Amino acid sequence: MAKTVVVGGGVYGSAIAWGLASRGVEVLLLEAQTVASGASGGPGRRGVRANYRDHRELPLMARARDIWPDLHETLGTGPLFERTGHLMLIERKRDLANAQARIDLQNRHGISTSMLSADAVRDLEPGVAPSVIAAVHCPGDGVSDHTATTRAFAAKAKEAGVDLREGVRVASVTERGGRAVALETVDGDEIDIGGDLLLFANSSVRDLVRPWADLPTWNLALQVLVSRPLSDNPVRHLIGHASRTLSLKAEEGGRLMISGGHLGHWNPETRTGTALPEAIAANVADAAAVYPSLAGLEVEVADADHLEAESVDSIPTIDRVPGLSNAFMGCGWTGHGWAIAPAVAEMVTKWALEGLRPPELAPFGYARFGGRG
Ligand SMILES: Cc1cc2nc3c(=O)[nH]c(=O)nc-3n(C[C@H](O)[C@H](O)[C@H](O)COP(=O)(O)OP(=O)(O)OC[C@H]3O[C@@H](n4cnc5c(N)ncnc54)[C@H](O)[C@@H]3O)c2cc1C
């Protein structure tokens, strides 16, 4: 049987490899380091959030919210998802009109969302600062263990017969007659492709498809902080903020995860990231401005070791590779590709098997950027 090759052992590559193999496709999954060493791994948990998501991703999120609660049963693990609800906190009056528009839009997509008054916010989050005047509440949102989920997808993929090879970094794609026929690795090995090629290597996709497409994406080392255990962690929900670079999640042992988009420094030689003191201080200061009891919080882990590709319009590209009739690509998740992953992986798998693009993926086509391809 022709061998399909998936590049990237993150959540996307692992879930797609499993999806294809469980439908009888012979799959080789290539990962440069180890499974879940990229954006799908690292400390803390990831937000599974429909609230304030780009409108083009809401249909994907609606499907993902059907999958997440029972995913652990499908994958045969302990619980992976916790429904905490998401609150987007608002401190500025000028953010209220935007909030109302999002509430209306999300409800139209079947994602139950409401505006909370200042008092109602305090019923749910008693520790917020007096400056918080309202919040947008999305009770169906939650958090999930990204590392465990990604490893579970990879384990299922292996169980379904996927040949998983870690430590194999793909350098380039070889084309013949409009098809991807082989991959060359950085060690100079050549790997034949008999079936499809699925490029879901996040930070590397742009370089790998460069001969055929100019993806307007770039890589960022997003920072995550985890606090030392707090005697009284004030954060009860998944928290976002309408005007600060801030995301908060309660973690096990009274710890708090603080993220939201501050950046670390990436060293391309060593392929490692380092959190920067000024970004750590800024993230902690924002957290304490919104939850005053967090003033003086001590950071236990500061991580910026997990690259993510950002896209010029803040939504991913999920498409065939122009000029390679058997190749697909997915990247540019822009810091919010986790929550939609089980739904997108399911849709890409169906597309590869049946040859028809699922309509929900139409907004993510490469043609939206114009130009070459
Ligand atoms: C700090 C941080 C916080 C985030 N928070 C959230 C959140 O709260 N909610 C949310 O929805 N999303 C969040 N995201 C985004 C989400 O985690 C990512 O969009 C998602 O995990 C991407 O999955 P992936 O499989 O495409 O990429 P990755 O997990 O990066 O997997 C790609 C894999 O490809 C491998 N690879 C790279 N190049 C090559 C190559 N040349 N050859 C072979 N293998 C290669 C890498 O080693 C990597 O393992 C966050 C991301 C980060 C970094």
Tab-separated table of C-alpha atoms and ligand atoms in Angstrom:
chain	number	residue	atom	x	y	z
A	1	MET	CA	0.000	0.000	0.000
A	2	ALA	CA	1.224	3.551	-0.757
A	3	LYS	CA	2.726	5.250	2.307
A	4	THR	CA	1.332	8.585	3.410
A	5	VAL	CA	3.793	10.786	5.319
A	6	VAL	CA	2.830	13.204	8.094
A	7	VAL	CA	5.488	15.711	9.223
A	8	GLY	CA	5.221	17.038	12.803
A	9	GLY	CA	4.496	15.157	16.014
A	10	GLY	CA	2.439	17.897	17.633
A	11	VAL	CA	-1.275	17.642	18.275
A	12	TYR	CA	-2.135	18.107	14.585
A	13	GLY	CA	0.313	15.630	13.087
A	14	SER	CA	-0.390	13.019	15.765
A	15	ALA	CA	-4.182	13.313	15.525
A	16	ILE	CA	-4.184	13.284	11.725
A	17	ALA	CA	-1.795	10.306	11.605
A	18	TRP	CA	-4.096	8.430	13.967
A	19	GLY	CA	-7.207	9.417	11.992
A	20	LEU	CA	-5.742	8.190	8.715
A	21	ALA	CA	-4.225	4.987	10.112
A	22	SER	CA	-7.429	4.005	11.858
A	23	ARG	CA	-9.104	4.133	8.446
A	24	GLY	CA	-6.589	1.795	6.901
A	25	VAL	CA	-3.962	4.189	5.513
A	26	GLU	CA	-0.313	3.212	5.930
A	27	VAL	CA	1.243	6.235	7.677
A	28	LEU	CA	4.771	7.342	8.515
A	29	LEU	CA	4.883	10.143	11.132
A	30	LEU	CA	8.134	12.127	11.254
A	31	GLU	CA	9.013	14.295	14.248
A	32	ALA	CA	12.200	16.361	14.486
A	33	GLN	CA	12.564	15.993	18.257
A	34	THR	CA	10.029	14.098	20.366
A	35	VAL	CA	6.222	14.026	20.334
A	36	ALA	CA	4.827	17.174	22.036
A	37	SER	CA	8.155	19.000	22.063
A	38	GLY	CA	6.737	21.970	20.118
A	39	ALA	CA	3.758	24.233	20.830
A	40	SER	CA	1.671	21.204	21.848
A	41	GLY	CA	3.890	20.579	24.870
A	42	GLY	CA	5.312	22.439	27.854
A	43	PRO	CA	4.134	23.566	31.275
A	44	GLY	CA	0.577	24.172	32.412
A	45	ARG	CA	-2.550	23.624	30.352
A	46	ARG	CA	-4.001	25.223	27.228
A	47	GLY	CA	-7.199	27.253	27.029
A	48	VAL	CA	-10.096	25.673	25.132
A	49	ARG	CA	-11.847	28.917	24.395
A	50	ALA	CA	-14.602	29.967	22.009
A	51	ASN	CA	-14.896	33.358	23.726
A	52	TYR	CA	-13.450	36.193	21.585
A	53	ARG	CA	-12.291	33.732	18.909
A	54	ASP	CA	-12.075	34.912	15.316
A	55	HIS	CA	-15.502	34.521	13.706
A	56	ARG	CA	-14.101	32.230	10.988
A	57	GLU	CA	-12.972	29.762	13.655
A	58	LEU	CA	-16.309	29.653	15.519
A	59	PRO	CA	-17.728	26.767	13.409
A	60	LEU	CA	-14.534	24.805	14.132
A	61	MET	CA	-14.846	25.608	17.810
A	62	ALA	CA	-18.492	24.551	17.881
A	63	ARG	CA	-17.418	21.093	16.652
A	64	ALA	CA	-14.381	20.998	18.973
A	65	ARG	CA	-16.622	21.650	21.983
A	66	ASP	CA	-18.557	18.487	21.113
A	67	ILE	CA	-15.321	16.476	21.028
A	68	TRP	CA	-13.368	17.740	24.073
A	69	PRO	CA	-15.511	16.472	26.987
A	70	ASP	CA	-15.295	12.789	25.919
A	71	LEU	CA	-11.931	12.856	24.153
A	72	HIS	CA	-10.206	11.069	27.037
A	73	GLU	CA	-12.602	8.132	26.611
A	74	THR	CA	-11.832	7.952	22.889
A	75	LEU	CA	-8.105	8.080	23.617
A	76	GLY	CA	-8.279	5.747	26.630
A	77	THR	CA	-6.747	8.128	29.188
A	78	GLY	CA	-7.720	9.883	32.389
A	79	PRO	CA	-9.593	13.207	32.054
A	80	LEU	CA	-7.888	15.674	29.702
A	81	PHE	CA	-10.431	18.515	29.622
A	82	GLU	CA	-11.913	20.568	32.465
A	83	ARG	CA	-14.902	22.835	31.834
A	84	THR	CA	-14.050	25.931	33.857
A	85	GLY	CA	-15.875	28.573	31.807
A	86	HIS	CA	-14.045	31.586	30.361
A	87	LEU	CA	-14.349	35.181	31.504
A	88	MET	CA	-13.038	38.003	29.340
A	89	LEU	CA	-12.514	40.769	31.878
A	90	ILE	CA	-13.240	44.373	30.898
A	91	GLU	CA	-11.777	47.468	32.555
A	92	ARG	CA	-12.464	50.117	29.882
A	93	LYS	CA	-15.904	51.381	28.925
A	94	ARG	CA	-14.813	51.581	25.315
A	95	ASP	CA	-14.485	47.774	25.182
A	96	LEU	CA	-18.176	47.224	25.986
A	97	ALA	CA	-19.562	47.707	22.464
A	98	ASN	CA	-17.081	45.213	21.011
A	99	ALA	CA	-18.044	42.806	23.816
A	100	GLN	CA	-21.747	43.036	22.995
A	101	ALA	CA	-21.078	42.388	19.293
A	102	ARG	CA	-19.098	39.261	20.178
A	103	ILE	CA	-21.816	38.034	22.528
A	104	ASP	CA	-24.405	38.332	19.755
A	105	LEU	CA	-22.125	36.618	17.229
A	106	GLN	CA	-21.126	33.748	19.511
A	107	ASN	CA	-24.754	33.077	20.460
A	108	ARG	CA	-25.655	32.980	16.749
A	109	HIS	CA	-23.082	30.179	16.424
A	110	GLY	CA	-24.753	28.278	19.269
A	111	ILE	CA	-22.000	29.216	21.751
A	112	SER	CA	-23.853	30.375	24.840
A	113	THR	CA	-22.318	33.708	25.938
A	114	SER	CA	-23.497	36.536	28.199
A	115	MET	CA	-22.441	39.896	29.635
A	116	LEU	CA	-21.774	39.964	33.364
A	117	SER	CA	-22.249	43.168	35.348
A	118	ALA	CA	-19.556	44.272	37.806
A	119	ASP	CA	-21.463	42.541	40.659
A	120	ALA	CA	-22.012	39.354	38.663
A	121	VAL	CA	-18.283	39.164	37.860
A	122	ARG	CA	-17.522	39.298	41.580
A	123	ASP	CA	-19.991	36.477	42.284
A	124	LEU	CA	-17.874	34.266	40.001
A	125	GLU	CA	-14.437	35.821	40.645
A	126	PRO	CA	-14.489	37.538	44.068
A	127	GLY	CA	-10.788	38.447	43.850
A	128	VAL	CA	-10.911	40.833	40.870
A	129	ALA	CA	-9.840	44.461	41.257
A	130	PRO	CA	-12.382	47.324	41.590
A	131	SER	CA	-11.335	48.467	38.100
A	132	VAL	CA	-13.080	45.465	36.469
A	133	ILE	CA	-16.435	46.830	35.252
A	134	ALA	CA	-17.827	43.820	33.360
A	135	ALA	CA	-16.944	40.495	31.751
A	136	VAL	CA	-18.039	38.353	28.833
A	137	HIS	CA	-18.826	34.879	30.159
A	138	CYS	CA	-18.675	31.736	28.050
A	139	PRO	CA	-19.557	28.864	30.423
A	140	GLY	CA	-18.800	26.020	27.958
A	141	ASP	CA	-15.103	26.930	27.656
A	142	GLY	CA	-12.359	25.244	29.656
A	143	VAL	CA	-8.772	24.062	29.783
A	144	SER	CA	-7.026	20.885	28.709
A	145	ASP	CA	-3.750	19.107	29.321
A	146	HIS	CA	-2.003	19.662	26.007
A	147	THR	CA	1.063	17.488	26.576
A	148	ALA	CA	-0.971	14.490	27.768
A	149	THR	CA	-3.504	14.893	24.949
A	150	THR	CA	-0.827	15.077	22.252
A	151	ARG	CA	1.012	12.049	23.643
A	152	ALA	CA	-2.290	10.173	23.804
A	153	PHE	CA	-3.009	10.931	20.125
A	154	ALA	CA	0.489	9.694	19.237
A	155	ALA	CA	0.030	6.522	21.313
A	156	LYS	CA	-3.271	5.811	19.536
A	157	ALA	CA	-1.561	6.459	16.215
A	158	LYS	CA	1.114	3.862	17.031
A	159	GLU	CA	-1.568	1.421	18.183
A	160	ALA	CA	-3.299	1.906	14.806
A	161	GLY	CA	-0.057	0.983	13.023
A	162	VAL	CA	1.570	4.379	12.419
A	163	ASP	CA	5.338	4.182	12.010
A	164	LEU	CA	6.426	7.042	14.309
A	165	ARG	CA	10.020	8.179	13.884
A	166	GLU	CA	11.322	10.776	16.318
A	167	GLY	CA	14.581	12.672	15.820
A	168	VAL	CA	13.982	13.017	12.061
A	169	ARG	CA	14.069	16.641	10.876
A	170	VAL	CA	12.754	17.172	7.363
A	171	ALA	CA	14.774	19.689	5.326
A	172	SER	CA	12.949	19.762	1.989
A	173	VAL	CA	10.274	18.256	-0.228
A	174	THR	CA	11.075	16.770	-3.640
A	175	GLU	CA	8.496	17.259	-6.409
A	176	ARG	CA	8.050	15.287	-9.595
A	177	GLY	CA	5.220	15.767	-12.073
A	178	GLY	CA	3.280	18.011	-9.696
A	179	ARG	CA	3.420	15.533	-6.784
A	180	ALA	CA	5.488	15.395	-3.610
A	181	VAL	CA	7.462	12.179	-4.120
A	182	ALA	CA	10.138	12.300	-1.405
A	183	LEU	CA	11.470	14.162	1.614
A	184	GLU	CA	15.074	14.949	2.331
A	185	THR	CA	16.118	15.065	5.971
A	186	VAL	CA	18.773	17.341	7.477
A	187	ASP	CA	20.975	14.236	7.761
A	188	GLY	CA	20.774	13.745	3.998
A	189	ASP	CA	18.438	10.741	4.047
A	190	GLU	CA	15.702	10.451	1.439
A	191	ILE	CA	12.257	9.232	2.454
A	192	ASP	CA	9.818	8.189	-0.288
A	193	ILE	CA	6.211	9.316	-0.267
A	194	GLY	CA	3.810	6.835	-1.840
A	195	GLY	CA	0.526	8.467	-0.799
A	196	ASP	CA	-0.229	11.923	0.534
A	197	LEU	CA	2.085	14.341	2.352
A	198	LEU	CA	0.686	16.261	5.324
A	199	LEU	CA	2.916	19.106	6.513
A	200	PHE	CA	1.805	19.958	10.071
A	201	ALA	CA	5.213	20.956	11.454
A	202	ASN	CA	4.023	24.377	12.708
A	203	SER	CA	7.201	26.523	12.796
A	204	SER	CA	8.762	24.716	9.782
A	205	VAL	CA	5.821	24.662	7.375
A	206	ARG	CA	6.631	28.047	5.857
A	207	ASP	CA	10.158	26.939	4.896
A	208	LEU	CA	9.074	23.506	3.675
A	209	VAL	CA	6.442	24.896	1.264
A	210	ARG	CA	8.488	27.935	0.170
A	211	PRO	CA	9.186	26.589	-3.363
A	212	TRP	CA	5.411	26.541	-3.985
A	213	ALA	CA	3.829	29.099	-1.645
A	214	ASP	CA	4.774	32.299	0.222
A	215	LEU	CA	3.023	31.914	3.557
A	216	PRO	CA	2.790	35.267	5.397
A	217	THR	CA	3.663	33.640	8.720
A	218	TRP	CA	6.495	33.987	11.216
A	219	ASN	CA	7.563	32.239	14.398
A	220	LEU	CA	7.278	33.469	17.977
A	221	ALA	CA	8.430	32.049	21.300
A	222	LEU	CA	5.366	32.614	23.505
A	223	GLN	CA	6.016	32.957	27.217
A	224	VAL	CA	4.304	30.901	29.922
A	225	LEU	CA	4.766	31.454	33.663
A	226	VAL	CA	3.735	29.113	36.457
A	227	SER	CA	3.696	30.527	39.983
A	228	ARG	CA	4.885	28.891	43.163
A	229	PRO	CA	1.914	27.438	45.111
A	230	LEU	CA	-0.334	30.229	46.426
A	231	SER	CA	-1.992	29.870	49.819
A	232	ASP	CA	-5.238	31.207	48.338
A	233	ASN	CA	-5.324	31.200	44.547
A	234	PRO	CA	-7.964	33.813	43.623
A	235	VAL	CA	-8.468	32.591	40.024
A	236	ARG	CA	-11.437	30.255	39.558
A	237	HIS	CA	-12.113	30.321	35.790
A	238	LEU	CA	-10.097	30.483	32.606
A	239	ILE	CA	-9.461	34.227	32.481
A	240	GLY	CA	-8.717	36.523	29.567
A	241	HIS	CA	-8.575	40.275	29.364
A	242	ALA	CA	-10.056	42.595	26.749
A	243	SER	CA	-7.205	45.131	26.861
A	244	ARG	CA	-4.243	43.538	28.662
A	245	THR	CA	-1.865	40.835	27.384
A	246	LEU	CA	-3.097	38.393	29.980
A	247	SER	CA	-4.457	34.885	30.339
A	248	LEU	CA	-4.799	33.109	33.713
A	249	LYS	CA	-5.511	29.504	34.640
A	250	ALA	CA	-5.607	27.852	38.061
A	251	GLU	CA	-3.216	24.895	38.088
A	252	GLU	CA	-2.726	21.968	40.437
A	253	GLY	CA	-1.221	22.500	43.885
A	254	GLY	CA	-2.500	26.093	44.174
A	255	ARG	CA	-0.308	27.258	41.305
A	256	LEU	CA	-1.349	29.852	38.745
A	257	MET	CA	-0.443	29.844	35.061
A	258	ILE	CA	0.084	33.309	33.575
A	259	SER	CA	0.389	33.789	29.814
A	260	GLY	CA	-1.438	35.714	27.116
A	261	GLY	CA	1.156	36.593	24.504
A	262	HIS	CA	4.319	38.036	26.036
A	263	LEU	CA	7.383	36.901	24.101
A	264	GLY	CA	10.645	35.236	25.005
A	265	HIS	CA	13.893	35.166	23.041
A	266	TRP	CA	14.415	32.384	20.477
A	267	ASN	CA	17.913	31.150	19.633
A	268	PRO	CA	17.769	29.619	16.127
A	269	GLU	CA	21.174	27.941	16.548
A	270	THR	CA	20.233	25.908	19.618
A	271	ARG	CA	16.484	25.933	18.839
A	272	THR	CA	15.698	26.921	22.401
A	273	GLY	CA	13.748	29.795	23.894
A	274	THR	CA	14.387	31.863	27.020
A	275	ALA	CA	11.895	33.928	28.998
A	276	LEU	CA	12.997	37.559	29.415
A	277	PRO	CA	12.995	39.318	32.818
A	278	GLU	CA	11.095	42.371	31.515
A	279	ALA	CA	8.388	40.205	29.914
A	280	ILE	CA	8.052	38.159	33.106
A	281	ALA	CA	7.678	41.353	35.158
A	282	ALA	CA	5.107	42.800	32.737
A	283	ASN	CA	3.004	39.617	32.766
A	284	VAL	CA	3.044	39.420	36.593
A	285	ALA	CA	2.237	43.144	36.883
A	286	ASP	CA	-0.825	42.739	34.654
A	287	ALA	CA	-1.985	39.745	36.698
A	288	ALA	CA	-1.622	41.716	39.964
A	289	ALA	CA	-3.407	44.750	38.485
A	290	VAL	CA	-6.455	42.595	37.851
A	291	TYR	CA	-6.192	40.358	40.962
A	292	PRO	CA	-4.557	42.551	43.668
A	293	SER	CA	-3.830	39.587	45.971
A	294	LEU	CA	-1.324	38.343	43.360
A	295	ALA	CA	1.070	41.222	44.150
A	296	GLY	CA	4.426	39.731	45.125
A	297	LEU	CA	3.681	36.415	43.393
A	298	GLU	CA	6.771	34.258	42.879
A	299	VAL	CA	7.415	32.557	39.557
A	300	GLU	CA	8.384	28.878	39.708
A	301	VAL	CA	8.635	28.214	35.947
A	302	ALA	CA	9.242	30.724	33.155
A	303	ASP	CA	9.144	28.994	29.778
A	304	ALA	CA	9.520	30.268	26.207
A	305	ASP	CA	10.756	27.056	24.644
A	306	HIS	CA	7.776	26.258	22.408
A	307	LEU	CA	7.630	27.981	19.025
A	308	GLU	CA	4.325	28.953	17.441
A	309	ALA	CA	3.748	30.256	13.909
A	310	GLU	CA	1.712	33.453	13.674
A	311	SER	CA	-0.205	34.546	10.599
A	312	VAL	CA	-0.691	38.028	9.182
A	313	ASP	CA	-4.479	37.788	9.583
A	314	SER	CA	-4.328	35.826	12.875
A	315	ILE	CA	-5.995	32.696	11.493
A	316	PRO	CA	-4.259	29.567	10.216
A	317	THR	CA	-3.686	28.375	6.687
A	318	ILE	CA	-5.164	24.906	6.224
A	319	ASP	CA	-5.058	23.874	2.596
A	320	ARG	CA	-3.529	21.799	-0.131
A	321	VAL	CA	-0.063	22.974	-1.142
A	322	PRO	CA	-0.444	24.688	-4.525
A	323	GLY	CA	1.502	22.787	-7.185
A	324	LEU	CA	1.706	19.563	-5.135
A	325	SER	CA	-1.469	17.600	-5.849
A	326	ASN	CA	-0.947	15.150	-2.948
A	327	ALA	CA	0.205	17.592	-0.237
A	328	PHE	CA	-1.624	19.422	2.563
A	329	MET	CA	-0.331	22.063	4.982
A	330	GLY	CA	-1.489	23.548	8.271
A	331	CYS	CA	0.182	26.313	10.283
A	332	GLY	CA	-0.139	29.905	11.461
A	333	TRP	CA	-2.361	29.055	14.449
A	334	THR	CA	-1.349	32.370	16.078
A	335	GLY	CA	-1.465	31.194	19.678
A	336	HIS	CA	-4.954	29.710	19.550
A	337	GLY	CA	-4.603	26.498	17.558
A	338	TRP	CA	-4.960	24.167	20.503
A	339	ALA	CA	-8.674	24.418	21.204
A	340	ILE	CA	-9.754	23.718	17.623
A	341	ALA	CA	-7.208	20.938	17.001
A	342	PRO	CA	-9.431	17.850	17.464
A	343	ALA	CA	-12.044	19.314	15.099
A	344	VAL	CA	-9.540	20.485	12.476
A	345	ALA	CA	-7.648	17.167	12.566
A	346	GLU	CA	-10.919	15.336	11.992
A	347	MET	CA	-11.753	17.595	9.016
A	348	VAL	CA	-8.280	17.362	7.439
A	349	THR	CA	-8.381	13.568	7.783
A	350	LYS	CA	-11.749	13.489	5.991
A	351	TRP	CA	-10.421	15.821	3.283
A	352	ALA	CA	-7.357	13.627	2.671
A	353	LEU	CA	-9.483	10.472	2.559
A	354	GLU	CA	-12.393	11.745	0.483
A	355	GLY	CA	-10.744	14.452	-1.620
A	356	LEU	CA	-13.321	17.152	-0.815
A	357	ARG	CA	-12.524	20.158	1.377
A	358	PRO	CA	-14.953	20.321	4.315
A	359	PRO	CA	-16.860	23.641	3.975
A	360	GLU	CA	-15.800	24.775	7.473
A	361	LEU	CA	-12.188	24.903	6.234
A	362	ALA	CA	-12.904	27.178	3.245
A	363	PRO	CA	-11.935	30.429	5.076
A	364	PHE	CA	-8.424	29.089	5.730
A	365	GLY	CA	-7.336	28.612	2.116
A	366	TYR	CA	-3.983	29.902	0.872
A	367	ALA	CA	-5.659	31.776	-2.019
A	368	ARG	CA	-6.867	34.437	0.444
A	369	PHE	CA	-3.368	35.922	0.394
A	370	GLY	CA	-3.307	36.335	-3.407
A	371	GLY	CA	0.005	36.185	-5.254
A	372	ARG	CA	2.015	33.124	-6.125
A	373	GLY	CA	0.606	29.628	-5.974
B	1	LIG	C1	2.962	29.050	25.120
B	1	LIG	C2	1.780	28.742	24.251
B	1	LIG	C3	0.487	28.907	24.775
B	1	LIG	C4	-0.622	28.598	23.976
B	1	LIG	N1	-1.870	28.713	24.517
B	1	LIG	C5	-2.938	28.320	23.791
B	1	LIG	C6	-4.236	28.331	24.367
B	1	LIG	O1	-4.410	28.657	25.545
B	1	LIG	N2	-5.281	27.945	23.587
B	1	LIG	C7	-5.109	27.551	22.287
B	1	LIG	O2	-6.106	27.225	21.634
B	1	LIG	N3	-3.889	27.515	21.731
B	1	LIG	C8	-2.802	27.871	22.444
B	1	LIG	N4	-1.558	27.820	21.893
B	1	LIG	C9	-1.408	27.370	20.510
B	1	LIG	C10	-1.385	25.865	20.358
B	1	LIG	O3	-0.669	25.256	21.410
B	1	LIG	C11	-0.742	25.523	18.997
B	1	LIG	O4	-1.409	26.236	17.985
B	1	LIG	C12	-0.829	24.039	18.673
B	1	LIG	O5	-0.318	23.257	19.722
B	1	LIG	C13	-0.073	23.774	17.377
B	1	LIG	O6	0.008	22.397	17.149
B	1	LIG	P1	0.917	21.829	15.975
B	1	LIG	O7	0.772	20.346	16.007
B	1	LIG	O8	0.592	22.534	14.696
B	1	LIG	O9	2.371	22.328	16.317
B	1	LIG	P2	3.523	21.760	17.280
B	1	LIG	O10	2.999	21.252	18.540
B	1	LIG	O11	4.564	22.818	17.317
B	1	LIG	O12	4.033	20.499	16.480
B	1	LIG	C14	4.855	20.604	15.356
B	1	LIG	C15	5.921	19.537	15.514
B	1	LIG	O13	6.687	19.526	14.316
B	1	LIG	C16	8.021	19.268	14.660
B	1	LIG	N5	8.832	19.803	13.560
B	1	LIG	C17	9.123	21.096	13.313
B	1	LIG	N6	9.874	21.188	12.211
B	1	LIG	C18	10.050	19.926	11.757
B	1	LIG	C19	10.730	19.382	10.643
B	1	LIG	N7	11.382	20.175	9.780
B	1	LIG	N8	10.728	18.035	10.473
B	1	LIG	C20	10.063	17.227	11.347
B	1	LIG	N9	9.388	17.706	12.410
B	1	LIG	C21	9.380	19.036	12.608
B	1	LIG	C22	8.236	20.016	15.968
B	1	LIG	O14	9.317	19.471	16.699
B	1	LIG	C23	6.901	19.848	16.641
B	1	LIG	O15	6.874	18.763	17.557
B	1	LIG	C24	-0.430	28.136	22.653
B	1	LIG	C25	0.856	27.980	22.139
B	1	LIG	C26	1.951	28.245	22.934
B	1	LIG	C27	3.344	28.054	22.377
